[in-house]
Every structure is written in C-alpha cells, then in structure tokens.
C-alpha cells in the first residue's frame, strides 16, 4: 500500500504460486485490562524489593523506595517500570586524548607524533555478579513472586560484566507475545537494578471469526484500506 501523502507509483499485482494452506475459521481473543488494585501493585513492589506505600493518581500507581521507584501506568496492559535514582552499574576503562582543532584559519606548525597510547586494562566482572544461569533464575523468581505466569515463557540474557539483562517473552496459545516481554536487570549480589513489563494478565474473552486465505488474497488484489 502507498504511504500516506505520497502518490502511488503504480498498481501491485499479487499472484499466488503453489498451494495456500487453509487456516482455522476462528481464533481466540485476549484482552489486557487497564485497571488494577493497590494490593496488586504492592505485591509487585514487594517482589522487586520495594517496601514503600502505594500512591495512586490520575496517571497510575507509584511506589518510591530509598534509591528506586516503581511506576505503573494507567494504560492498556498496565505497563510498569522499575527505575533507579542513582547509577545502577559500575564499570571501568580508560580514555585516550588527542590534540584537537581550534578552528582557526592560521597555519600552525606541525605537531610531533604522539607517543603510543597506553593499553587499556582488561575489563573485569563486578564483584558479586551472579553467573548467567543464576541471574536468569533470580529474574524468574522475582516475576513469579509478583504473580506472573511464566509457563512457556522463553528466556534470554546478555551482559555479564557489570550486570545481566534478562528478558522473558510470554506465550499465548503456544505463540510468543511480541512486545509483551518482561525484563529484569540483575546486578551484584542478585540485586534487581531495573525492570519493566506489563502488570495485566491477558484474559480469554472468546473467539472471533477469520476470513480465510482466499478472502485475504482477494483483499490484497483489491487494494485500498483492507486493514481494519
């Protein structure tokens, strides 16, 4: 389909090559609410290691601790974020400086070649950082205690120097829910530095009909607004 405000350079013709497999005639509908209770938010906060009281306003719910805060938005799916008010990670390295330009048009005398730069020290792991498997286990434990159903969720993690970023993707009907991931950043001694996700659990609200492959191809051929 042509982009909005841009003229169409020509028509697109779709040709079916081979055999298109039939699809089911119905699929399950899931709904994610935008409402919750202070007790539900408090359970999430406790699982993340926050002990402050839950404050509710027009935009959502908030729990503030000594150095971290939890924000739950009053929106579809109830997206939530655990943030840190201070630096959540520690790293070390080295920087190499070189002469800069002053921007002047005057001709300057040539500068001597700089001496060889010192070698940067080898990056070391922050003391107390758990192993990758332990960090993933810690993330799953936190989310489970918060009340999330991790059945069928796939886990991936990156990092290993100053922290581990653990991502868990839930599934519905055996399929991954893209955009519905939970993430937990684990630091030294298993501390939860940052985290995010959606508080609302999808609820099965019934089935809806599918138009089928033939109708889908026909809509492609017709063009126009076929996504509703």
Short mmCIF file of C-alpha atoms in Angstrom, two decimals, residues 61-136:
data_model
loop_
_atom_site.label_atom_id
_atom_site.label_comp_id
_atom_site.label_asym_id
_atom_site.label_seq_id
_atom_site.Cartn_x
_atom_site.Cartn_y
_atom_site.Cartn_z
CA UNK A 61 0.32 3.99 40.70
CA UNK A 62 3.73 4.68 42.21
CA UNK A 63 5.90 3.16 44.93
CA UNK A 64 9.06 5.01 45.96
CA UNK A 65 11.95 3.48 47.87
CA UNK A 66 15.31 4.78 49.05
CA UNK A 67 17.00 4.65 45.65
CA UNK A 68 14.46 3.07 43.31
CA UNK A 69 10.88 3.69 42.29
CA UNK A 70 8.12 1.67 40.63
CA UNK A 71 5.69 3.32 38.22
CA UNK A 72 2.59 1.54 36.87
CA UNK A 73 0.81 3.43 34.10
CA UNK A 74 -2.96 3.58 33.88
CA UNK A 75 -2.98 2.34 30.28
CA UNK A 76 -3.82 -0.80 28.33
CA UNK A 77 -1.86 -3.73 29.72
CA UNK A 78 -0.70 -1.65 32.72
CA UNK A 79 2.95 -1.11 31.66
CA UNK A 80 5.27 -0.78 34.63
CA UNK A 81 8.88 0.29 35.11
CA UNK A 82 11.31 -0.05 37.99
CA UNK A 83 13.93 2.71 37.76
CA UNK A 84 16.90 3.71 39.88
CA UNK A 85 17.63 7.23 41.05
CA UNK A 86 21.36 6.54 41.18
CA UNK A 87 23.87 4.77 38.98
CA UNK A 88 22.86 1.17 38.74
CA UNK A 89 26.06 -0.18 37.26
CA UNK A 90 29.77 0.09 37.79
CA UNK A 91 32.40 -0.16 35.06
CA UNK A 92 35.99 0.81 34.48
CA UNK A 93 38.19 1.51 31.50
CA UNK A 94 40.49 4.14 30.05
CA UNK A 95 40.28 7.06 27.66
CA UNK A 96 42.93 8.36 25.23
CA UNK A 97 43.13 12.08 24.45
CA UNK A 98 44.49 13.57 21.23
CA UNK A 99 45.13 17.20 20.22
CA UNK A 100 42.02 18.95 18.90
CA UNK A 101 41.49 21.65 16.30
CA UNK A 102 40.93 25.25 17.37
CA UNK A 103 39.03 26.06 14.19
CA UNK A 104 41.47 28.87 13.30
CA UNK A 105 42.47 29.50 9.68
CA UNK A 106 46.04 30.32 10.69
CA UNK A 107 48.73 27.85 9.71
CA UNK A 108 50.13 26.07 12.74
CA UNK A 109 53.48 24.38 12.96
CA UNK A 110 53.41 20.62 12.70
CA UNK A 111 52.98 18.81 15.97
CA UNK A 112 55.17 15.89 16.93
CA UNK A 113 53.75 12.42 16.63
CA UNK A 114 52.06 11.37 19.85
CA UNK A 115 53.62 8.68 21.93
CA UNK A 116 51.99 5.23 21.82
CA UNK A 117 48.74 5.11 23.78
CA UNK A 118 48.77 3.08 26.96
CA UNK A 119 46.96 -0.21 26.81
CA UNK A 120 43.54 -0.29 28.45
CA UNK A 121 43.21 -2.70 31.34
CA UNK A 122 41.25 -5.87 30.77
CA UNK A 123 37.56 -5.48 31.59
CA UNK A 124 36.74 -7.29 34.80
CA UNK A 125 33.45 -8.55 36.16
CA UNK A 126 31.89 -6.59 39.01
CA UNK A 127 32.49 -8.46 42.28
CA UNK A 128 29.45 -10.38 43.42
CA UNK A 129 27.80 -10.55 39.98
CA UNK A 130 25.99 -13.90 39.74
CA UNK A 131 26.54 -16.38 36.95
CA UNK A 132 24.26 -16.16 33.92
CA UNK A 133 22.09 -19.11 34.95
CA UNK A 134 21.76 -17.72 38.48
CA UNK A 135 20.75 -14.30 37.13
CA UNK A 136 18.07 -15.87 34.94
#
